[in-house]
GROMACS .gro file of C-alpha atoms in nm:
model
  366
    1UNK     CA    1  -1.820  -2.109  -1.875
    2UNK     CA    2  -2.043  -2.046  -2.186
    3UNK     CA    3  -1.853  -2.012  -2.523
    4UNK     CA    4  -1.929  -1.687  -2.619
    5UNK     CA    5  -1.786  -1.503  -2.315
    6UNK     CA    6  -1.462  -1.735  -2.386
    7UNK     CA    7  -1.403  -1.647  -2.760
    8UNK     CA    8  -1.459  -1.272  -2.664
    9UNK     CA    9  -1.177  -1.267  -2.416
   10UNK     CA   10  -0.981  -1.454  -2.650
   11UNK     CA   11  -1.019  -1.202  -2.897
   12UNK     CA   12  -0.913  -0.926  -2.630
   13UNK     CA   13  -0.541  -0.779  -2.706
   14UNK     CA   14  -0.297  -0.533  -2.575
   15UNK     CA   15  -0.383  -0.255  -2.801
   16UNK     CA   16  -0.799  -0.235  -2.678
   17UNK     CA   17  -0.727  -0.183  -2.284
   18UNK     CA   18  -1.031  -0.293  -2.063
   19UNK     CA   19  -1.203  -0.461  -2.355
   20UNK     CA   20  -1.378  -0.741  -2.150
   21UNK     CA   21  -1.729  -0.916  -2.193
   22UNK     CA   22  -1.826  -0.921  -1.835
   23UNK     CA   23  -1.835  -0.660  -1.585
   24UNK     CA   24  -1.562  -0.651  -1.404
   25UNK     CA   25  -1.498  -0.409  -1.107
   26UNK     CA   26  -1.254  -0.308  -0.896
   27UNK     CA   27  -1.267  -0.569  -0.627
   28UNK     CA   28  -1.265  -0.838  -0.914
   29UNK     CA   29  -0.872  -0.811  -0.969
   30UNK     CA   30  -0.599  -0.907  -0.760
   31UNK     CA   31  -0.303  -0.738  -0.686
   32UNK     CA   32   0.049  -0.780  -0.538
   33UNK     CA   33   0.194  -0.491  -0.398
   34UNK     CA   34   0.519  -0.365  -0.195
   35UNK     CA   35   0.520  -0.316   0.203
   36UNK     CA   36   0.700  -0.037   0.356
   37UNK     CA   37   0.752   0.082  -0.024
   38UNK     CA   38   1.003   0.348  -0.024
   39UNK     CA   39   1.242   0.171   0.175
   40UNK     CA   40   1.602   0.097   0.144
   41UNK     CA   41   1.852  -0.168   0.284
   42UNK     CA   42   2.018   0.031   0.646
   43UNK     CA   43   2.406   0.045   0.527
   44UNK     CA   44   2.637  -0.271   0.670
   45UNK     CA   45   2.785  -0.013   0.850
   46UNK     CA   46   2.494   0.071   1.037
   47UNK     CA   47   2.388  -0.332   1.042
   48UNK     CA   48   2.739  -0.383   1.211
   49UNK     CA   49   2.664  -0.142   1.469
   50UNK     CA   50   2.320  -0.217   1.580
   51UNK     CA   51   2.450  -0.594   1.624
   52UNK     CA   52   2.721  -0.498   1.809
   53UNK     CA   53   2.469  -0.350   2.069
   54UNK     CA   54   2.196  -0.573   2.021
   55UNK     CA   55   2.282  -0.894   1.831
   56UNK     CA   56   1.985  -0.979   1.590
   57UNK     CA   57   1.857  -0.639   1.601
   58UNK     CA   58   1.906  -0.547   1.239
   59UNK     CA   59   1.772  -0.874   1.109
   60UNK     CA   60   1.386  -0.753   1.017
   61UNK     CA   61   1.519  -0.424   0.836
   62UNK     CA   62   1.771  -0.583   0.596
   63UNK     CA   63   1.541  -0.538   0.300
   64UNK     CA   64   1.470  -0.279   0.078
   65UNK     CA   65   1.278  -0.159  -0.233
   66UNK     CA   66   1.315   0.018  -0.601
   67UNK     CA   67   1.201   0.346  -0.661
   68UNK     CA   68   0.838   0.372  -0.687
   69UNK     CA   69   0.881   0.469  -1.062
   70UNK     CA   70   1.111   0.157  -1.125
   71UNK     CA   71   0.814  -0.028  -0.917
   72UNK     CA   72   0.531   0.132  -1.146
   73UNK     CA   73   0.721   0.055  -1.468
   74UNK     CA   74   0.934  -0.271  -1.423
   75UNK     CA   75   0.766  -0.464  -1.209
   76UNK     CA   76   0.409  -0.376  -1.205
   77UNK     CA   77   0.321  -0.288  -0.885
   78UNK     CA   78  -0.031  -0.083  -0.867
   79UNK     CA   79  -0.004  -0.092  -0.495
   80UNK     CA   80   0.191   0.082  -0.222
   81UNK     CA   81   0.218   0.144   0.132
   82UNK     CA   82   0.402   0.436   0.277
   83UNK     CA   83   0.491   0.581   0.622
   84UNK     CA   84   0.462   0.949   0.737
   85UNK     CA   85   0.592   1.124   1.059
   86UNK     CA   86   0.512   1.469   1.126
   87UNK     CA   87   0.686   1.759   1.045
   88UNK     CA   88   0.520   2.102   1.035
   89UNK     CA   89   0.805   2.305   1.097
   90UNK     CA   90   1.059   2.127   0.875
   91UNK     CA   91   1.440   1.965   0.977
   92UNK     CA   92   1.309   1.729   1.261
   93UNK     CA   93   1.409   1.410   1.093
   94UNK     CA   94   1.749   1.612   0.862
   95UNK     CA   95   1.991   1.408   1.131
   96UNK     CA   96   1.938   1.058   1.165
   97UNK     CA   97   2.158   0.960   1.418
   98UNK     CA   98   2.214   0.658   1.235
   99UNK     CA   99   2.375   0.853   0.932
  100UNK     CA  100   2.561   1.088   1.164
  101UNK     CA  101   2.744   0.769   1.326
  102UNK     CA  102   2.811   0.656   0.988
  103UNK     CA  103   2.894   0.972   0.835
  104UNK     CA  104   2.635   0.938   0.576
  105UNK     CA  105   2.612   1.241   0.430
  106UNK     CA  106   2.335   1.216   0.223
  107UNK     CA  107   2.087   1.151   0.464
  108UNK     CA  108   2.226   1.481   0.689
  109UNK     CA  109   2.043   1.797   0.661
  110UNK     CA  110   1.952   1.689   0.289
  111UNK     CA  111   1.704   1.987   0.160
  112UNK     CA  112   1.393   1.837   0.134
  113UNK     CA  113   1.415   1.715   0.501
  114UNK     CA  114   1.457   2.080   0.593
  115UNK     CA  115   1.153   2.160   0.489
  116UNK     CA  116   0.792   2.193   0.651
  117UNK     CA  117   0.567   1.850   0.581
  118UNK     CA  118   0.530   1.505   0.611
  119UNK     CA  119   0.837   1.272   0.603
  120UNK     CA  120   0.814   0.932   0.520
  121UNK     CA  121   1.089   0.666   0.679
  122UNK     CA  122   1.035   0.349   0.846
  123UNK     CA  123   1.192   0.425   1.177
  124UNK     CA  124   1.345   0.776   1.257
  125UNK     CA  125   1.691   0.762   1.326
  126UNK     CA  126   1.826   0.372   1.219
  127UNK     CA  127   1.625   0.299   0.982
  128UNK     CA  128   1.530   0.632   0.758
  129UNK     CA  129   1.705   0.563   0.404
  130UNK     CA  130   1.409   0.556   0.143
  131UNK     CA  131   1.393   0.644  -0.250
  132UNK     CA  132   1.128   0.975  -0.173
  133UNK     CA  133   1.218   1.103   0.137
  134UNK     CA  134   0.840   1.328   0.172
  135UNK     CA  135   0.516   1.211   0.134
  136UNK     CA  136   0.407   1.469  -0.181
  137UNK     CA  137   0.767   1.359  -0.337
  138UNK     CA  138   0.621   0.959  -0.307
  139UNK     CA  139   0.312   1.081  -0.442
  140UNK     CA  140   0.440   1.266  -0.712
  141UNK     CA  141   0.648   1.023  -0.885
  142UNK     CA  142   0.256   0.805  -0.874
  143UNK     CA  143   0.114   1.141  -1.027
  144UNK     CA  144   0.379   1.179  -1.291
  145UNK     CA  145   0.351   0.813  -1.407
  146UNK     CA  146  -0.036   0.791  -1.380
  147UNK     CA  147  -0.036   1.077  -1.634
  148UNK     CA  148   0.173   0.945  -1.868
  149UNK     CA  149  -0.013   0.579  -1.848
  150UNK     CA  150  -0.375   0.738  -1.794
  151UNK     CA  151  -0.534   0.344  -1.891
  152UNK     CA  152  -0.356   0.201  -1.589
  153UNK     CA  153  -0.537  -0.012  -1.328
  154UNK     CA  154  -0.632   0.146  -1.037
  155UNK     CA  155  -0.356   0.211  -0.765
  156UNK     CA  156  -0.404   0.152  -0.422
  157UNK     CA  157  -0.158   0.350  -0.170
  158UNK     CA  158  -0.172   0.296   0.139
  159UNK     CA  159  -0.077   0.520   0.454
  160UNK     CA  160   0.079   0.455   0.821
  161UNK     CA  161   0.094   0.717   1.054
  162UNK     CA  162   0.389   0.707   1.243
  163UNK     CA  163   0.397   0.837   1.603
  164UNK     CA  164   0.624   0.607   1.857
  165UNK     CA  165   0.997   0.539   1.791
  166UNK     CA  166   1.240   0.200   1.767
  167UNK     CA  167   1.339   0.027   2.018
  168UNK     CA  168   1.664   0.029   2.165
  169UNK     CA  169   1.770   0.320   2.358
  170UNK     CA  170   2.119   0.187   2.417
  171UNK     CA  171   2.190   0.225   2.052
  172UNK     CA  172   2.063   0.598   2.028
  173UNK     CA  173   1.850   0.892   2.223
  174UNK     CA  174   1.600   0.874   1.902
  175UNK     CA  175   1.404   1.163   1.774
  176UNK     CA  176   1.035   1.213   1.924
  177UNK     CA  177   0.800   1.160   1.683
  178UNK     CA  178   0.462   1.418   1.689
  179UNK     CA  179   0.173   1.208   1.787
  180UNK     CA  180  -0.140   1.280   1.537
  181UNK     CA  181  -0.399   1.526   1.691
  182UNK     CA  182  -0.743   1.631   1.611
  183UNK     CA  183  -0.596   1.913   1.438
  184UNK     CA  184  -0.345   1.775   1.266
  185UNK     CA  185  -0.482   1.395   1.189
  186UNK     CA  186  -0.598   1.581   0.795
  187UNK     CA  187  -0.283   1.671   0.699
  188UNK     CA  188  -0.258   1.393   0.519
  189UNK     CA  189  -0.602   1.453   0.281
  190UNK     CA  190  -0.380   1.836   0.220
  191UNK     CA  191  -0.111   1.661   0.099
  192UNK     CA  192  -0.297   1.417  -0.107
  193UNK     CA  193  -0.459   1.727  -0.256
  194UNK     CA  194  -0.146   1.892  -0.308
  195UNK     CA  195  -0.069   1.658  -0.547
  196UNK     CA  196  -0.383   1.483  -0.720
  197UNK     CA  197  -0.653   1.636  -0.842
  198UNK     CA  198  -0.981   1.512  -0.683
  199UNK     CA  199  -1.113   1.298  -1.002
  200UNK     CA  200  -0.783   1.158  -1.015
  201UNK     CA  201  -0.915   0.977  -0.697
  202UNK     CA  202  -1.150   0.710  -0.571
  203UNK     CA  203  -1.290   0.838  -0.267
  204UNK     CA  204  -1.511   0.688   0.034
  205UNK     CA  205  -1.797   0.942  -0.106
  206UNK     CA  206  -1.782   0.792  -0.455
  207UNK     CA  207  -1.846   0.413  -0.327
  208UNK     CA  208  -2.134   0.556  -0.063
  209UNK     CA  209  -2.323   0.784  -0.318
  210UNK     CA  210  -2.547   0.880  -0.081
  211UNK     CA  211  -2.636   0.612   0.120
  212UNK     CA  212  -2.673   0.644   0.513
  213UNK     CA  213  -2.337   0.461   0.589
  214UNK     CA  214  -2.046   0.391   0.346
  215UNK     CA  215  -2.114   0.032   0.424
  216UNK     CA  216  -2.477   0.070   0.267
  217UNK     CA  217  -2.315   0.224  -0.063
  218UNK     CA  218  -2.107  -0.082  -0.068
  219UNK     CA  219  -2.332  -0.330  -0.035
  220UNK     CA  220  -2.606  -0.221  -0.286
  221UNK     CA  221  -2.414  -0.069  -0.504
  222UNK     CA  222  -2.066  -0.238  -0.505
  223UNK     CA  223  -1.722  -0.103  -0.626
  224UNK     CA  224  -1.653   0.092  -0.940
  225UNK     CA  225  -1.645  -0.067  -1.248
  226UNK     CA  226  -1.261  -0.154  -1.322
  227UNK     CA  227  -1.273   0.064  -1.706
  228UNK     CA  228  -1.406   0.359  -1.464
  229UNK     CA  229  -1.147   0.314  -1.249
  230UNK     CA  230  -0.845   0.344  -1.456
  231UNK     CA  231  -0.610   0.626  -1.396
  232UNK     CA  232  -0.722   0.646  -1.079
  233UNK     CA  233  -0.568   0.643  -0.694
  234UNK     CA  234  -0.728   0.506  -0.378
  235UNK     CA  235  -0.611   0.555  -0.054
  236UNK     CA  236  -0.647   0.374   0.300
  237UNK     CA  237  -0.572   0.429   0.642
  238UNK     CA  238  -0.316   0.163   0.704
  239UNK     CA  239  -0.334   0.208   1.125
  240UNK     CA  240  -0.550   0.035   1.320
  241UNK     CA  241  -0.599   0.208   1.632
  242UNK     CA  242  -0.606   0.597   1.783
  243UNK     CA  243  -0.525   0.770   1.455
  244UNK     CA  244  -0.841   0.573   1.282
  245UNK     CA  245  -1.026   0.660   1.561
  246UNK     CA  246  -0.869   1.037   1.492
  247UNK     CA  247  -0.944   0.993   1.115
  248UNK     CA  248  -1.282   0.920   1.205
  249UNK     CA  249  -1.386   1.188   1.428
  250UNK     CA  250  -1.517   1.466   1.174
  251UNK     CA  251  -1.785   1.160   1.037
  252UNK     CA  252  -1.832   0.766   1.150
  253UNK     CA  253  -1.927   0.715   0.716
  254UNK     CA  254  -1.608   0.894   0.597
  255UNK     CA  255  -1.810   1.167   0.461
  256UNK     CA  256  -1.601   1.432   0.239
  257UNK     CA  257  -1.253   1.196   0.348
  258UNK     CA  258  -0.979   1.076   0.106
  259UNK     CA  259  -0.888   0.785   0.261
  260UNK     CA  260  -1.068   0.469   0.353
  261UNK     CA  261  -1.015   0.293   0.699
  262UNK     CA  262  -1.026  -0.054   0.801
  263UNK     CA  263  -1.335  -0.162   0.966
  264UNK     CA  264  -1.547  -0.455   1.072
  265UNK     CA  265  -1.827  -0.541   0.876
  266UNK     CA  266  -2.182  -0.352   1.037
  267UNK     CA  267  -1.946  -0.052   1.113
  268UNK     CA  268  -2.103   0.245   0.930
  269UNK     CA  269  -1.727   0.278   0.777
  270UNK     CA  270  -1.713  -0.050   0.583
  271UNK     CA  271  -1.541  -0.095   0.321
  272UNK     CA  272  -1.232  -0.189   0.344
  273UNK     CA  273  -1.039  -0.425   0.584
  274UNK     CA  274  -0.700  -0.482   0.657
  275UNK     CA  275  -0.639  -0.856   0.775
  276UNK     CA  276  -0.265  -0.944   0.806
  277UNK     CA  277  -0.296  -1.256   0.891
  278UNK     CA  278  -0.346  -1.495   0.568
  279UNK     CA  279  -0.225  -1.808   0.736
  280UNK     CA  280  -0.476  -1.789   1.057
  281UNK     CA  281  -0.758  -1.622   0.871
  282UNK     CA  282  -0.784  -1.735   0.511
  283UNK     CA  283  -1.153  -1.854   0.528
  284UNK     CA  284  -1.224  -1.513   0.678
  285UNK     CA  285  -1.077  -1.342   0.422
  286UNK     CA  286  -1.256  -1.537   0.155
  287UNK     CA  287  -1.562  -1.507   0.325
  288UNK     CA  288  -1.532  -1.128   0.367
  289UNK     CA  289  -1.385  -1.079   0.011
  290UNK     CA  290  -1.703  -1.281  -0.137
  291UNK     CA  291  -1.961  -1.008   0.045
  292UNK     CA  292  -1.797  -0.739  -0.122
  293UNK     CA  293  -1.533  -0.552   0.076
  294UNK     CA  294  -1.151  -0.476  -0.023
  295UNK     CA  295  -0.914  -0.723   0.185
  296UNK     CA  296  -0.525  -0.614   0.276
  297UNK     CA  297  -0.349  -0.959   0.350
  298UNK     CA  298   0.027  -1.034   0.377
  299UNK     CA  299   0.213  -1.309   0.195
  300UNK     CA  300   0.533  -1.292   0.367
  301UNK     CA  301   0.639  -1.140   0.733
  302UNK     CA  302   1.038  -0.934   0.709
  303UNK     CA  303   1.311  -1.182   0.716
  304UNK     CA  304   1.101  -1.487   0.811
  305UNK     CA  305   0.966  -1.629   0.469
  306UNK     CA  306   1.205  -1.521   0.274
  307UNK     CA  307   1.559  -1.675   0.374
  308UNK     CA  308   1.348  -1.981   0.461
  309UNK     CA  309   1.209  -2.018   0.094
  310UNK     CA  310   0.872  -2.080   0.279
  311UNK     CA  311   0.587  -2.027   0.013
  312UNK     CA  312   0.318  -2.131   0.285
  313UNK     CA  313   0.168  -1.801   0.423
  314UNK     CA  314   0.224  -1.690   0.019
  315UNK     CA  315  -0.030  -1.924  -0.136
  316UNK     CA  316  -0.233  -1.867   0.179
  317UNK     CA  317  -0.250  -1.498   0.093
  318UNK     CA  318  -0.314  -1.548  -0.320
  319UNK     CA  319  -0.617  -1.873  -0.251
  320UNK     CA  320  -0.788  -1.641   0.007
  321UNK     CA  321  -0.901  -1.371  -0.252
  322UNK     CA  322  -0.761  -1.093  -0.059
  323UNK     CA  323  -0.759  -0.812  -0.329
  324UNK     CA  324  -0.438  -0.630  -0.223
  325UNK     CA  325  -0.112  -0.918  -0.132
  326UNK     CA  326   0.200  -0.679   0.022
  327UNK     CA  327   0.549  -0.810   0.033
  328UNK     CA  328   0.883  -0.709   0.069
  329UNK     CA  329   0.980  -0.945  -0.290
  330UNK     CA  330   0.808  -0.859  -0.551
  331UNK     CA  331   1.156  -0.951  -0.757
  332UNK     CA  332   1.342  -1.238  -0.643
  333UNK     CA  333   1.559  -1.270  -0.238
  334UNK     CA  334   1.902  -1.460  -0.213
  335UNK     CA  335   1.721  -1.761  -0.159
  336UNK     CA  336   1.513  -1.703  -0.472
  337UNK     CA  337   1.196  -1.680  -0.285
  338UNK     CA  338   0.957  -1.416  -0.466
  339UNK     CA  339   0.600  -1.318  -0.482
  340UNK     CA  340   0.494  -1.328  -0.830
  341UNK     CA  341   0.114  -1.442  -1.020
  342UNK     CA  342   0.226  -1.689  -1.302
  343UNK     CA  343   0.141  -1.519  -1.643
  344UNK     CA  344   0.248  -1.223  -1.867
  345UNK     CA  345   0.125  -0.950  -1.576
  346UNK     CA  346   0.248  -1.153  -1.309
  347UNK     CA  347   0.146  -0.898  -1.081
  348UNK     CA  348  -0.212  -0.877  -1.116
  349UNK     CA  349  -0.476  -1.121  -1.150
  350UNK     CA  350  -0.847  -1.191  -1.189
  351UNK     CA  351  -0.942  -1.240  -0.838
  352UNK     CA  352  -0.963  -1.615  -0.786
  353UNK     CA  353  -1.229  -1.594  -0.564
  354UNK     CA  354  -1.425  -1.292  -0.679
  355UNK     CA  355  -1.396  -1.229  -1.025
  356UNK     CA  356  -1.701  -1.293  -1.240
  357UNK     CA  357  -1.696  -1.598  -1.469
  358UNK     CA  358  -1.547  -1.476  -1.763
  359UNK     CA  359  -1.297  -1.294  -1.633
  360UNK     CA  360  -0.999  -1.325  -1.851
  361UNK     CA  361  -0.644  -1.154  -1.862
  362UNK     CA  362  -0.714  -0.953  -2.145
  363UNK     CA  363  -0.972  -0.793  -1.925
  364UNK     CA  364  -0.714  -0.648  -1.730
  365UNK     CA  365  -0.488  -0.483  -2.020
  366UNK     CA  366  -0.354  -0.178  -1.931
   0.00000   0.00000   0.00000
């Protein structure tokens, strides 16, 4: 590290946000963010019934989240992942059976479930408490705080597209879920829209600028600088299958999209890759993090880490560079097992593998 770079950042402080000798860009930073993030905790009395039918059944759902605003504000988190089931004519998903066999009234017929649009639950039926029960209420509470903090980092959301339903017909006859259709696979960009204005968002179009593939944007001309990036939203296609496939239909390069997908290096729609698995693959990750693209890893699985105290797959996750780290603890289990950086923003990071040399907290003020 030469000096002067050094006595810069020193000099960096709260009050001059993004201040930062070196260029640093988007895919320099790393972040820890929430998975599943509008979830709740199922009720014990929903718990005691599902084990009654199928002992250890509730076991991966007993975890649950803060509001996104209480995320945003108190605990840092600049990255979220949220599930959506269809709904275009409104009241599919108002009675849960799991709330009408524990007389839980606020999750029956509640008014914003009556209504037309996408819902967003974990699993229809047993496991649909969560703190914004529609997608455009999630992404409003984002909107609301991004305008009131318009230096923030960039915030990454991240979207699953439900279609199949739990296991475990003995316990209930669930609710079909609508699969996602040519017609209807967009919905999601006219709900984004609904809410953000385009500028408000980084886009597949504003990392390809032009080029013949998104993957050729990438490559030669990398991610958005991070100062450029503030106040903004990204989003990505967390599914890996038909509905990317759907997603991808209109154009391979993700021309005119909102959301990014994850695919394979030499796809035409590379930028962006989700790879769960930070135990198996952590030289992958760093590998693929070094060439340029956004990485999606994992630091803890539901219920597995976390009552074990089991840092392992955690430290996996934060050496492989992986940009975006989702867990279910961002504050602290029973067992006291947490996913936390050390330091003041303990939930972002100069990318330990990325980030140029130089890179220093202060470059990373908000």
């Amino acid at each position: 590290m030469t000096i002067l770079p050094f006595l810069l950042a020193l000099m960096i402080t709260v009050e001059d946000p993004g201040a930062c000798p070196v260029d640093v860009r988007l895919n320099h930073v790393q972040f820890i963010g929430t998975h599943n993030s509008y979830k709740l905790d199922i009720t014990p009395e929903l718990a005691e019934m599902i084990e009654q039918i199928n002992p250890g059944g509730s076991k991966n759902i007993r975890y649950g989240h803060q509001t996104i605003t209480y995320q945003l504000e108190q605990i840092g988190i600049r990255k979220f992942e949220l599930d959506v089931f269809l709904d275009p004519d409104g009241g599919r998903f108002a009675q849960p059976a799991g709330a009408l066999a524990t007389r839980e009234s606020d999750y029956i017929d509640h008014p914003e479930m009556l209504q037309p649009g996408l819902k967003v639950m974990h699993a229809q039926d047993v496991d649909y408490r969560t703190t914004c029960r529609t997608f455009i209420g999630c992404l409003q509470e984002i909107y609301e705080w991004s305008e009131q903090n318009p230096h923030h980092l960039p915030v990454m959301v991240m979207v699953e597209l439900k279609e199949g339903q739990p296991r475990g017909e003995d316990l209930y006859r669930f609710t079909p879920a609508i699969p996602f259709t040519e017609e209807t696979i967009y919905t999601v960009d006219e709900e984004i829209l609904n809410v953000f204005p385009r500028n408000k968002l980084i886009t597949p179009d504003d990392v390809r600028k032009g080029e013949i593939t998104l993957e050729a944007g990438l490559l030669r001309y990398g991610w958005p600088g991070l100062n450029d990036s503030r106040g903004k939203i990204l989003f990505a296609l967390d599914n890996t299958g038909n509905a990317r496939n759907l997603y991808l239909h209109q154009s391979d390069i993700l021309e005119n999209r909102l959301l990014f997908v994850s695919s394979a290096p030499g796809e035409p729609s590379a930028a962006f890759i989700k790879m769960n698995n930070s135990l198996g693959d952590e030289a992958e990750i760093r590998e693929r993090a070094q060439s340029g693209y956004l990485i999606r890893t994992r630091s803890d699985i539901p219920m597995t880490e976390a009552p074990a105290n089991d840092h392992t797959r955690k430290l996996a996750a934060f050496r492989s560079g992986a940009q975006y780290v989702s867990t279910d603890f961002p504050e602290p289990a029973p067992s006291g097992f947490t996913v936390q950086f050390e330091g003041l923003n303990s939930m972002w990071r100069c990318n330990p593998v990325t980030a140029p040399e130089g890179c220093m907290p202060g470059c990373l003020n908000e």
